Short mmCIF file of C-alpha atoms in Angstrom, two decimals:
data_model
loop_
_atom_site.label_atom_id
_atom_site.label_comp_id
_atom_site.label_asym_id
_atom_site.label_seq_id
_atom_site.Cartn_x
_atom_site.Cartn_y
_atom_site.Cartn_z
CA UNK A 1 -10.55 0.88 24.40
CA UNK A 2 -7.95 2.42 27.40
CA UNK A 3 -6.14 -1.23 27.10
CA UNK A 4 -5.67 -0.82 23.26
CA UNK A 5 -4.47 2.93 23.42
CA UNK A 6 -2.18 2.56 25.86
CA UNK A 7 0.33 0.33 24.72
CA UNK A 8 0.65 2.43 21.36
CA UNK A 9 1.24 5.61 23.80
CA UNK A 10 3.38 3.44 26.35
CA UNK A 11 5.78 2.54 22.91
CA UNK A 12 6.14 6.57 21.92
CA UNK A 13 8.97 7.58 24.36
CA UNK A 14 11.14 4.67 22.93
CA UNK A 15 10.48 4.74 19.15
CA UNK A 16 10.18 9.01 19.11
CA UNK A 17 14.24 8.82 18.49
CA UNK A 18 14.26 6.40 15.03
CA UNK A 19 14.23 8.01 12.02
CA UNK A 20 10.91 7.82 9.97
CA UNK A 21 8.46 7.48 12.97
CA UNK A 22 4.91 9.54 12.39
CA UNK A 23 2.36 10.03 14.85
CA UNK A 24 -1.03 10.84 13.26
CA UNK A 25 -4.18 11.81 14.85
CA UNK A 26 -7.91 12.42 13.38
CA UNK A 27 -11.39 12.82 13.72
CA UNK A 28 -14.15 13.36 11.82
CA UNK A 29 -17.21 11.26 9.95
CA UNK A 30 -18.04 7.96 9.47
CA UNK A 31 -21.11 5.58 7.71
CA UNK A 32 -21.84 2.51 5.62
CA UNK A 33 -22.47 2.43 2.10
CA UNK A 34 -26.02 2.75 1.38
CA UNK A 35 -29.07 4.89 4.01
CA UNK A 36 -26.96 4.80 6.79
CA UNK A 37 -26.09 8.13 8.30
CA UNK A 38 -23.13 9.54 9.82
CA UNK A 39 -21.51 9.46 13.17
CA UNK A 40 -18.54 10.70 14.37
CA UNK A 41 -15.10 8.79 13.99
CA UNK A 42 -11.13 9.05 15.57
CA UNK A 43 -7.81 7.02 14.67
CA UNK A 44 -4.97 7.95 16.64
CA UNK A 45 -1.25 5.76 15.39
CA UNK A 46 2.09 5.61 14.44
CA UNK A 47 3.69 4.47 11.50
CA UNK A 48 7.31 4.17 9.94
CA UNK A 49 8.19 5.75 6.63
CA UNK A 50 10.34 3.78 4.32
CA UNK A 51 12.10 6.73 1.86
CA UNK A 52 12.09 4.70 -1.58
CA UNK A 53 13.30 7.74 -3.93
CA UNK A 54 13.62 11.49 -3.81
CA UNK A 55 9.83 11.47 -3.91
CA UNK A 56 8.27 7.65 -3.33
CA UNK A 57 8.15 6.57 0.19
CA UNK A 58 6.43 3.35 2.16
CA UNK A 59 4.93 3.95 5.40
CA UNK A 60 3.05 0.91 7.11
CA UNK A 61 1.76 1.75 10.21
CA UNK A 62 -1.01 0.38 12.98
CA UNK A 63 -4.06 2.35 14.52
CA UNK A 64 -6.59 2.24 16.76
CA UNK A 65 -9.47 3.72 14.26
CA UNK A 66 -13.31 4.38 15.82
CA UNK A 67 -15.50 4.10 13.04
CA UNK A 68 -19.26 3.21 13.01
CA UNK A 69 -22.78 4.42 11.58
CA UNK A 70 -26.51 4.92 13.32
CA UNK A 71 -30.02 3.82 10.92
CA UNK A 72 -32.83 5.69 12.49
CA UNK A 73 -36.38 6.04 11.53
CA UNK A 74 -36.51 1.98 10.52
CA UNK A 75 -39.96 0.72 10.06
CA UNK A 76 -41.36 -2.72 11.86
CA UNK A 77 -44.16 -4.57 12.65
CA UNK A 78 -45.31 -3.51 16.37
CA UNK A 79 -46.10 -6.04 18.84
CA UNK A 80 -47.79 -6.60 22.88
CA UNK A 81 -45.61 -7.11 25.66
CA UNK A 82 -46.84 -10.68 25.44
CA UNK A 83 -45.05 -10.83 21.61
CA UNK A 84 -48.34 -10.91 19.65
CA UNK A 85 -48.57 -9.11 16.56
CA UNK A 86 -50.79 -6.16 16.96
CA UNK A 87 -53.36 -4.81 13.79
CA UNK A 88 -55.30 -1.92 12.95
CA UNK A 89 -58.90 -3.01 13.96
CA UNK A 90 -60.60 -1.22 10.96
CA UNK A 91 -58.22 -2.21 7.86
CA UNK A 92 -56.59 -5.82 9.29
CA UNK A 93 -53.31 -4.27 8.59
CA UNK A 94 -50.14 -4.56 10.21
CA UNK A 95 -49.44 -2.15 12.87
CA UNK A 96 -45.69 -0.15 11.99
CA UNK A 97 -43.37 1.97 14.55
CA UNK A 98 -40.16 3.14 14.37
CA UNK A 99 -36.73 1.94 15.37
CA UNK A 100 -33.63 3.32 15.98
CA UNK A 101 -30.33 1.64 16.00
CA UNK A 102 -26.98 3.42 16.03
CA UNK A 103 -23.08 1.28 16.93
CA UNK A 104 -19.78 2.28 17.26
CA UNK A 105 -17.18 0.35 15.85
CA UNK A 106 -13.61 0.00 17.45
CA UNK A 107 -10.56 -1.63 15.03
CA UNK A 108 -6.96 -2.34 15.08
CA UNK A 109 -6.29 -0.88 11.38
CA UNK A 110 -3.16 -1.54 9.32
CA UNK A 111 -2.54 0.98 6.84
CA UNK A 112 -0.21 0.13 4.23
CA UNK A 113 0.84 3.15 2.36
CA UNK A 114 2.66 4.25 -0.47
CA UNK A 115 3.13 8.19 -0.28
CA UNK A 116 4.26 10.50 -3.12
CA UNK A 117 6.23 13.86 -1.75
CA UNK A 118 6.01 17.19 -4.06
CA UNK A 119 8.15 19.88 -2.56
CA UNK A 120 6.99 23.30 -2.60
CA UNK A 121 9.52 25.10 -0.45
CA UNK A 122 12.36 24.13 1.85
CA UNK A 123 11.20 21.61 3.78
CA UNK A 124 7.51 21.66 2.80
CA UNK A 125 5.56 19.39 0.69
CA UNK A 126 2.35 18.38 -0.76
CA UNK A 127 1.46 14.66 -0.12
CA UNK A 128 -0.25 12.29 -1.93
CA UNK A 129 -1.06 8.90 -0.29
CA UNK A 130 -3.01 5.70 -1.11
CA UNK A 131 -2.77 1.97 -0.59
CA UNK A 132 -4.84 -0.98 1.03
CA UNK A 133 -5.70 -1.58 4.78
CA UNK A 134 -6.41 -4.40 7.05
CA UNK A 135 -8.38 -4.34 10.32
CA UNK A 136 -9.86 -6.26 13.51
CA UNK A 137 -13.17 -5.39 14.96
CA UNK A 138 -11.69 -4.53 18.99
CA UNK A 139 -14.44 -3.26 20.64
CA UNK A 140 -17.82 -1.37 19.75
CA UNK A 141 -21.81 -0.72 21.43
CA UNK A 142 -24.94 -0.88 19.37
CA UNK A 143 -27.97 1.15 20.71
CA UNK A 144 -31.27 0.48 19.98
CA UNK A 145 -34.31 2.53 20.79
CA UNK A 146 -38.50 1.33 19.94
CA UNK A 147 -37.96 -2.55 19.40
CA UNK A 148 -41.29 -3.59 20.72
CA UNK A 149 -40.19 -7.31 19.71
CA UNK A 150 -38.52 -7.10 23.04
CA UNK A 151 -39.68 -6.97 26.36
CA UNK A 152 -39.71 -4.93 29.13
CA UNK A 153 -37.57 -1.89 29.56
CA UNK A 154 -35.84 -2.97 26.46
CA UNK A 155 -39.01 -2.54 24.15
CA UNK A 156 -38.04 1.39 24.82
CA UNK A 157 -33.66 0.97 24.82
CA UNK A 158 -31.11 -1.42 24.93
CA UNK A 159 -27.39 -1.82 24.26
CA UNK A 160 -25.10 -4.82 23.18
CA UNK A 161 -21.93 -5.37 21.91
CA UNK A 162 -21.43 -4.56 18.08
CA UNK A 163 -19.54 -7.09 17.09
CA UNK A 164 -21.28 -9.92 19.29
CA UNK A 165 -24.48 -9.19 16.74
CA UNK A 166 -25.40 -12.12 14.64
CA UNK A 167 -23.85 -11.63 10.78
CA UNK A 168 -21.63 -9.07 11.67
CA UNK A 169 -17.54 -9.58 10.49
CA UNK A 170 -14.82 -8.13 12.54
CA UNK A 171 -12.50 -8.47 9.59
CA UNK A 172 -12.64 -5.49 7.12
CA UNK A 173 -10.06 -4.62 4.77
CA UNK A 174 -10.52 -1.62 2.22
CA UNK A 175 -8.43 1.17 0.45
CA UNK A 176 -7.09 4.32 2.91
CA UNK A 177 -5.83 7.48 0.61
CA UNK A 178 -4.99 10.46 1.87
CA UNK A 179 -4.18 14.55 0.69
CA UNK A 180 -2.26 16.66 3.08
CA UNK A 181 0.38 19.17 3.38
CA UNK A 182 3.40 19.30 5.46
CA UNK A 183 4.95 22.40 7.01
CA UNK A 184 9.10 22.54 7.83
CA UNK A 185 8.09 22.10 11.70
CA UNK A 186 7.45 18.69 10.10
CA UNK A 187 3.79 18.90 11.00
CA UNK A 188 1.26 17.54 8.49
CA UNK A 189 -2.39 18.38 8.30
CA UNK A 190 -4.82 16.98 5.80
CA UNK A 191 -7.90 14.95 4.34
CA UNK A 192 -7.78 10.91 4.93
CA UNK A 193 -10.93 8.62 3.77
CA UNK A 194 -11.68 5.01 4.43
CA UNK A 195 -13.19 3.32 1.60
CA UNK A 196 -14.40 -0.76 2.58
CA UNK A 197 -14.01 -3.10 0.76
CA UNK A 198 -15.16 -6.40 2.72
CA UNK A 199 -18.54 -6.58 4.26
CA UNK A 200 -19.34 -5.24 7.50
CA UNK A 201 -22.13 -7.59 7.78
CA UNK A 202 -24.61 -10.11 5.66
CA UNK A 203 -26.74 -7.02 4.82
CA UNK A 204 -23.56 -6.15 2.75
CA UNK A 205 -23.37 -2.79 4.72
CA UNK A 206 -19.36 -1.80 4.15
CA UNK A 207 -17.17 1.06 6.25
CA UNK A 208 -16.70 4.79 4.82
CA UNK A 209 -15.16 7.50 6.88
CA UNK A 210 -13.89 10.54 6.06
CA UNK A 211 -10.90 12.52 8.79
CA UNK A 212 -9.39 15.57 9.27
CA UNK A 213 -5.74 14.36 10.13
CA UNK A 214 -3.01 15.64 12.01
CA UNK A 215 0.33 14.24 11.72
CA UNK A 216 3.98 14.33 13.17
CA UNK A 217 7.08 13.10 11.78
CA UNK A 218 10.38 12.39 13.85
#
């Protein structure tokens, strides 16, 4: 992740000067569709807001966006450490346990927004923004604990690499909007969400995140 944050830090001191340039920071929640639960998410980016009337403006922008989701409490068939199905000896039934997976997911995201300004005071506003998003699976670790399908130490814990998992897409694409408010200091603060469109993987699972965002404009 270090390599992909710091060229968009490395580019602030020379683009900090053009008009238009926002910095935007945020953390907070993200899942798939569906019984996956929540773990925590980040973006950190800069854009360039392109004032279209009084009120409309475009801002694309790029990110580096964390986003993932963790499935606990899975049930599967349990097996020996030699891989042989194990049964209940009274009932012939399938033995069950309980797996735990959880991955991270690192993207380059490309917002593409169109933002609607409603002034409140001098230099203050209310924004309104919305419009689709492209991304690139970067980086990411899946964890899994109780696979007994494996063997040795990893029938108790394993990692690999998200996006190196069979039938899982590093494209995603989806719709971004966003609420906030910005003060005359010409710092914003508000609610962002994620909402995929294109499937994370064959399961069908797609992204959702929700943020708490911070943002600067120069």
């Amino acid at each position: 992740m270090k390599h992909h944050i710091l060229p968009l830090l490395f580019l602030l001191p020379f683009t900090a000067t053009a008009q238009g340039i926002h910095l935007k920071f945020g953390g907070g929640l993200s899942s798939h569709y569906g019984s996956d639960q929540v773990i925590g998410a980040f973006k950190i980016g800069i854009g360039y807001e392109v004032e279209l009337t009084q009120h409309w403006s475009f801002t694309p922008g790029i990110e580096v966006y964390g986003k993932g989701a963790k499935n606990p409490n899975q049930t599967a068939y349990v097996f020996d450490p030699d891989h042989n199905q194990l049964y209940n000896p009274d009932t012939g039934q399938p033995l069950t346990g309980i797996i735990n997976r959880s991955a991270t997911q690192n993207y380059l995201e490309v917002p593409l927004l169109i933002s609607y300004y409603l002034r409140t005071a001098p230099s203050s506003y209310i924004i309104v923004s919305a419009g689709p998003y492209l991304a690139y699976g970067l980086s990411g670790k899946q964890k899994t604990k109780g696979d007994t399908q494996q063997s040795g130490s990893q029938r108790y814990y394993y990692e690999q690499k998200t996006f190196n998992e069979p039938g899982t897409h590093r494209f995603d694409c989806g719709v971004q909007t966003y609420l906030g408010y910005q003060f005359p200091s010409s710092v914003s603060v508000g609610l962002e969400a994620d909402w995929g469109i294109a499937k994370f993987n064959t399961a069908g699972r797609r992204n959702v995140s929700a943020l708490i965002a911070l943002g600067y404009k120069f």
